[in-house]
Tab-separated table of C-alpha atoms in Angstrom:
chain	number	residue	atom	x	y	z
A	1	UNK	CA	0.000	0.000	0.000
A	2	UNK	CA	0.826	3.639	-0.540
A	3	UNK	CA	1.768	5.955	2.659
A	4	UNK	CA	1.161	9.390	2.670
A	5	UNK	CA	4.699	11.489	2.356
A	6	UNK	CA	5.643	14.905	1.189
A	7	UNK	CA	6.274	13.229	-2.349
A	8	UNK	CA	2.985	11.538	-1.858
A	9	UNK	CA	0.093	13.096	0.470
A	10	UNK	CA	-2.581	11.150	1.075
A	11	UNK	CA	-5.477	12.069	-1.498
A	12	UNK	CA	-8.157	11.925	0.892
A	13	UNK	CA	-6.776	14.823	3.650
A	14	UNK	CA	-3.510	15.475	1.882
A	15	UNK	CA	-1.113	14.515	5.119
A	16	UNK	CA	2.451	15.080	4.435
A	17	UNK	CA	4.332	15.410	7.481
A	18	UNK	CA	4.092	11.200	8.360
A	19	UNK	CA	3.221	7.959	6.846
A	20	UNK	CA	0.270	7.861	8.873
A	21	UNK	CA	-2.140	7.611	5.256
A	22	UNK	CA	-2.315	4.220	3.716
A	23	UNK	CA	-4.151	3.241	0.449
A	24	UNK	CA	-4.404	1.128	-2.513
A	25	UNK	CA	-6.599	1.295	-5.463
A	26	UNK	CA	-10.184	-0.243	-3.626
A	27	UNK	CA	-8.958	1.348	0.126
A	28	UNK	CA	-8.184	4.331	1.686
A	29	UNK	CA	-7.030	4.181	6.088
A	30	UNK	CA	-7.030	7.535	6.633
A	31	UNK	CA	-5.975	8.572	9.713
A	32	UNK	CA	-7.945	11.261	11.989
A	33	UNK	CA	-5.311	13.269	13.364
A	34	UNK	CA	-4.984	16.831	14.956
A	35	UNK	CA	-3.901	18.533	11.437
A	36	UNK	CA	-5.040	16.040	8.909
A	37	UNK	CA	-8.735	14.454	8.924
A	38	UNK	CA	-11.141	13.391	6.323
A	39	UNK	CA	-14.383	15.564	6.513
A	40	UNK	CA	-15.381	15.903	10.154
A	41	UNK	CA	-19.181	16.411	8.761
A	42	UNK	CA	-19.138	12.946	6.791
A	43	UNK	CA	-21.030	10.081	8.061
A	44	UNK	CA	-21.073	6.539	7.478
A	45	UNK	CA	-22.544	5.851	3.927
A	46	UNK	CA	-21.540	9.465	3.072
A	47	UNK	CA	-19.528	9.765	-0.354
A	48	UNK	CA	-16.359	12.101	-0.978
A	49	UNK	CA	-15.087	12.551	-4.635
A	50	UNK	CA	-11.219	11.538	-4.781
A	51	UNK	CA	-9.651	12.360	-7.877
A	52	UNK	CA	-12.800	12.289	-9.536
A	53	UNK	CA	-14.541	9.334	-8.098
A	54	UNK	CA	-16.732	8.765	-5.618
A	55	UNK	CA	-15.637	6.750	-2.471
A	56	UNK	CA	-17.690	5.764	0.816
A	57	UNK	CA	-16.950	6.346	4.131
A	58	UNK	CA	-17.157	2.819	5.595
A	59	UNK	CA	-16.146	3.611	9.127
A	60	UNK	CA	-14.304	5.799	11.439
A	61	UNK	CA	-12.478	2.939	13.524
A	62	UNK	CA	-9.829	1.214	11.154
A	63	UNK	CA	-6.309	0.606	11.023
A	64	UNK	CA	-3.888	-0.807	13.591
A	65	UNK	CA	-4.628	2.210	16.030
A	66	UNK	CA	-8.395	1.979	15.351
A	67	UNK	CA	-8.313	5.758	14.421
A	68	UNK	CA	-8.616	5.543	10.724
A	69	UNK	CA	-11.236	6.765	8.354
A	70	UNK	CA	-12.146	3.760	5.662
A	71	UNK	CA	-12.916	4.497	2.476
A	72	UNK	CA	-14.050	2.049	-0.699
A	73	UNK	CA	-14.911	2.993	-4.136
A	74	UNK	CA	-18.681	3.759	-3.942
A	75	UNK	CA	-20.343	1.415	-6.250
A	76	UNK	CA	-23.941	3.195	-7.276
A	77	UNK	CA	-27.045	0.599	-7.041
A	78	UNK	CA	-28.439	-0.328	-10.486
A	79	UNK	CA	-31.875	0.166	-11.423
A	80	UNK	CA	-34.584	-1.700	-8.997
A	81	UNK	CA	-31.524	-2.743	-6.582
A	82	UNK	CA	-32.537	-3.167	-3.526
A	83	UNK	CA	-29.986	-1.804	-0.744
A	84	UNK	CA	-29.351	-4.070	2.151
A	85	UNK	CA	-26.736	-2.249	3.787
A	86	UNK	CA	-27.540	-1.226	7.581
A	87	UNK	CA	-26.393	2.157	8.968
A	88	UNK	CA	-24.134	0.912	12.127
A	89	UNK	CA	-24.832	2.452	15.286
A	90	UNK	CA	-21.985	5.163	16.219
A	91	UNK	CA	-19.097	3.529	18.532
A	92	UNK	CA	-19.718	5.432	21.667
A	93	UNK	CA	-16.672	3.849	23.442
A	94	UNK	CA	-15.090	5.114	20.090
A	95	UNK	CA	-16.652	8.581	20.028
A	96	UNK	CA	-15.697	8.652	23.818
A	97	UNK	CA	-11.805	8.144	23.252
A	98	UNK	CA	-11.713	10.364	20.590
A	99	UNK	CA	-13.116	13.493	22.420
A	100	UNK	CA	-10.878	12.936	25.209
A	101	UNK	CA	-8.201	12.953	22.390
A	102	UNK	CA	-9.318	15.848	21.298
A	103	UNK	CA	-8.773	17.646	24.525
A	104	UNK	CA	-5.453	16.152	25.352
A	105	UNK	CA	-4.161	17.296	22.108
A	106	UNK	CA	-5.651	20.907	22.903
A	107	UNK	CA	-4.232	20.603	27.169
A	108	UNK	CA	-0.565	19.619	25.091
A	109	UNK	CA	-0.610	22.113	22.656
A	110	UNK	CA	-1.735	24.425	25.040
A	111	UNK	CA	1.664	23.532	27.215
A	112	UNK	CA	4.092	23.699	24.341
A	113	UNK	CA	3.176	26.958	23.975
A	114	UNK	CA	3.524	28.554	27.644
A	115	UNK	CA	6.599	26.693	27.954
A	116	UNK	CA	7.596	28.272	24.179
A	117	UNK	CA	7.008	31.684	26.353
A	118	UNK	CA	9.437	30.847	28.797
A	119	UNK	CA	12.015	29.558	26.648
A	120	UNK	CA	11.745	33.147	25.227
A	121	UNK	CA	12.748	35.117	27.944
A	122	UNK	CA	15.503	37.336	27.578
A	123	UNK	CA	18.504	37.158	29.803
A	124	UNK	CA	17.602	38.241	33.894
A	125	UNK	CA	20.133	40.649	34.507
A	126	UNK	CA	19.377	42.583	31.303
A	127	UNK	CA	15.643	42.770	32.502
A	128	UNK	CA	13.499	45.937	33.720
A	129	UNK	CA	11.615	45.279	37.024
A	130	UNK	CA	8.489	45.147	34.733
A	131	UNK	CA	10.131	42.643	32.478
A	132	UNK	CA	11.125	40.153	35.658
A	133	UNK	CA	7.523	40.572	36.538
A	134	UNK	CA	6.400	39.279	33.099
A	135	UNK	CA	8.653	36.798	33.302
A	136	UNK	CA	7.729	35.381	37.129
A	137	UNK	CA	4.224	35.178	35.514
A	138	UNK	CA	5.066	33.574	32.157
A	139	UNK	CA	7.161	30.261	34.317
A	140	UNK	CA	5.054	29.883	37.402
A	141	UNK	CA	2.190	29.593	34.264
A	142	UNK	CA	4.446	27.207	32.375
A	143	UNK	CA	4.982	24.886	35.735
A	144	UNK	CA	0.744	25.540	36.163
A	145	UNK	CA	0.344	23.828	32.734
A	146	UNK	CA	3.093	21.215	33.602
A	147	UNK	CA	1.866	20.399	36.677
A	148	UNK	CA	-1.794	19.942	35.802
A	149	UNK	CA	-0.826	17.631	32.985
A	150	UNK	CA	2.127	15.702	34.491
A	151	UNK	CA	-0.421	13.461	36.368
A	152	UNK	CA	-1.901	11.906	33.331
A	153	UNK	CA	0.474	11.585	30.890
A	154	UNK	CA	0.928	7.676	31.294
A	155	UNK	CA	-2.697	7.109	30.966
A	156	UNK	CA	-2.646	9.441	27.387
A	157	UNK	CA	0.271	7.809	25.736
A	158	UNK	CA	-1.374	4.640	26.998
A	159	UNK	CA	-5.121	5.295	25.375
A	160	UNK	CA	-3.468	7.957	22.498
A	161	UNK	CA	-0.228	6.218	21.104
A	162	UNK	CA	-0.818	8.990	18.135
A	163	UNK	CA	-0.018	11.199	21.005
A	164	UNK	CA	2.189	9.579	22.797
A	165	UNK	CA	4.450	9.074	19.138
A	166	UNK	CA	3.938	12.897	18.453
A	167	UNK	CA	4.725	14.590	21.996
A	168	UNK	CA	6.527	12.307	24.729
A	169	UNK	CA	10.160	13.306	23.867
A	170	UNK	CA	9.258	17.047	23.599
A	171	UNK	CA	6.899	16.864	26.585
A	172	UNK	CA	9.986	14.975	28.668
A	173	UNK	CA	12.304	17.740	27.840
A	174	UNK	CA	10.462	20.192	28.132
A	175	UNK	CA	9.923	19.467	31.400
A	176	UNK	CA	13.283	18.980	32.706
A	177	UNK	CA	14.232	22.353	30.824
A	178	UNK	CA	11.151	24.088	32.506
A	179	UNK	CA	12.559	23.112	36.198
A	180	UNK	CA	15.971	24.336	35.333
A	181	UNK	CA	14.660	27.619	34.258
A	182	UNK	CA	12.515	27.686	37.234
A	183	UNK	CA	15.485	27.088	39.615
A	184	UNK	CA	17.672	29.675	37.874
A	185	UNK	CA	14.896	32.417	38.122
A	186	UNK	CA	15.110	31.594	42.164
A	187	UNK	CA	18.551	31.338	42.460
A	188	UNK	CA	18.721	34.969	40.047
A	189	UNK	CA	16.081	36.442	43.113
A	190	UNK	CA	18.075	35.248	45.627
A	191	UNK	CA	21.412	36.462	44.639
A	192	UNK	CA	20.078	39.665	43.627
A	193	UNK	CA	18.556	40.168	47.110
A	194	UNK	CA	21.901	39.645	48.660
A	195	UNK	CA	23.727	41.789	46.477
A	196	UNK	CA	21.398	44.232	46.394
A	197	UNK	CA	21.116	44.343	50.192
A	198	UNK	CA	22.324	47.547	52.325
A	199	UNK	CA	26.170	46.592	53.873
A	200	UNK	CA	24.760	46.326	57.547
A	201	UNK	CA	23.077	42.765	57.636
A	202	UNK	CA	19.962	41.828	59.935
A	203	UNK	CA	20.507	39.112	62.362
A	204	UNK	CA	17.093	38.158	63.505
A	205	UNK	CA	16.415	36.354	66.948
A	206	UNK	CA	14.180	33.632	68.013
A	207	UNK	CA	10.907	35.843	69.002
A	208	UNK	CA	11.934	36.861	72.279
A	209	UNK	CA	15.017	39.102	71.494
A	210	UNK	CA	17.068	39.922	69.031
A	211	UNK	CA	19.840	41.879	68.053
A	212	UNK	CA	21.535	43.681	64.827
A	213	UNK	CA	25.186	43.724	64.549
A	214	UNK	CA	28.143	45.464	61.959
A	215	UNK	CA	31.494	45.276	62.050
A	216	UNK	CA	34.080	47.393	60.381
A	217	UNK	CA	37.439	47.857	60.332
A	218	UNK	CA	38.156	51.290	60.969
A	219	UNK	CA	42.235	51.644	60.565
A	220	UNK	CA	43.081	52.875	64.093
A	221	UNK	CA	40.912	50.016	65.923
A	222	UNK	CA	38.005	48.082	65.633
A	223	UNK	CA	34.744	49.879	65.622
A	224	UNK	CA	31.574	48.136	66.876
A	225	UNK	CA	28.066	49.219	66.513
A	226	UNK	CA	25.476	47.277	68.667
A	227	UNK	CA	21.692	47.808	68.415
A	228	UNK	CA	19.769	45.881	70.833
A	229	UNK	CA	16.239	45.287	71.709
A	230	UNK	CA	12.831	43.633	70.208
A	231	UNK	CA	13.132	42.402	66.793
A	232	UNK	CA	11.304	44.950	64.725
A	233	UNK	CA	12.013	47.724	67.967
A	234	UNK	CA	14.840	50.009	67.752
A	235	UNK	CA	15.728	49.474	71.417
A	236	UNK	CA	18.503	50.988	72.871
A	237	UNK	CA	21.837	52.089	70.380
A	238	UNK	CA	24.761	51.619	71.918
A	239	UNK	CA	28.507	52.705	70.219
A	240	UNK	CA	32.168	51.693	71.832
A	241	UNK	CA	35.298	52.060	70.380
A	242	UNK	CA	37.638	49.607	71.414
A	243	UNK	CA	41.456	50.197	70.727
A	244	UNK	CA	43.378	48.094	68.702
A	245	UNK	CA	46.642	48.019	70.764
């Protein structure tokens, strides 16, 4: 059988990115995917002209992943023919699958492009304030996504292997790249806190006291300022010189 290529796309949808498309010259798999479908409005017994001729939708559950559209050459009844054929009930357990499929595809698409976003952010230290905002919001909406769809992904490449072909190496590394830019954004706000913190540093006490303390090297001894108190009270400054000699 044929496969659909970019040399050859299938002549029911026209897929060319895969081989996904198979068909011969009495049957057409063609396989209902998130770019390429036959007809969404066709129903069984429905015709479609291909290349000029008319072929019949036989059913929406074919192929090895049961997610191909069958087509045959529609053969028109002769004069006084009686037609015997039976509509088939619609696959609910089919019909089922393939709306949760649906919005999969949409949750997955959805994540490739927030984490997209952060994978665009330009370099921290050559951001405005507004611009580190934007970016806090862009990855803690990336991790969202990731997090909400983490949980299920076994059980969709298990039900969706179209899916699971199509996204589980991107999804995995995107992932792993997503915590990594995570982590660096933290460590980035924590260094720049430090850095950016006044020289005298806060020592903080347990609740029932606490104290603040600096020390600097003055030249001609060793200054030391105390401040003492509540934590979050002045209290009482005190200032000694001791001599270095």
């Amino acid at each position: 059988m044929n496969r659909s290529s970019r040399q050859q796309p299938c002549p029911c949808c026209g897929r060319n990115a895969n081989g996904n498309c198979r068909w011969s010259d009495d049957l057409i798999l063609c396989f209902q995917g998130d770019r390429f479908a036959p007809p969404s409005d066709l129903e069984i017994g429905d015709t479609i002209t291909i290349d000029g001729e008319p072929w019949a939708l036989l059913r929406r559950d074919g192929g090895f992943s049961g997610m191909a559209a069958v087509f045959r050459p529609h053969k028109p009844r002769q004069p006084g023919e009686k037609d015997y054929s039976r509509r088939p009930r619609p696959n609910q357990k089919l019909l089922s699958l393939q709306a949760k499929r649906s919005q999969w595809a949409d949750a997955i698409e959805q994540f490739h492009d927030a984490f997209q976003l952060a994978w665009n952010i330009p370099d921290f230290y050559s951001c405005t304030p507004d611009q580190l905002k934007a970016a806090e919001q862009v990855i803690n909406d990336a991790q969202a996504r990731g997090a909400a769809l983490r949980p299920h992904l076994r059980q969709i490449w298990r039900e969706h292997p179209g899916l699971d072909q199509l996204h589980r190496l991107r999804i995995d590394s995107q992932l792993k790249s997503l915590a990594y830019i995570a982590e660096h954004f933290r460590y980035f706000q924590i260094n720049e806190l430090v850095t950016s913190r006044p020289a005298a540093v806060d020592l903080a006490g347990d609740g029932d006291g606490g104290s603040c303390f600096t020390a600097m090297n003055k030249g001609d001894g060793f200054h030391q300022l105390s401040v003492l108190g509540e934590v979050g009270d002045p209290g009482a400054v005190s200032e000694r010189h001791e001599s270095g000699s």
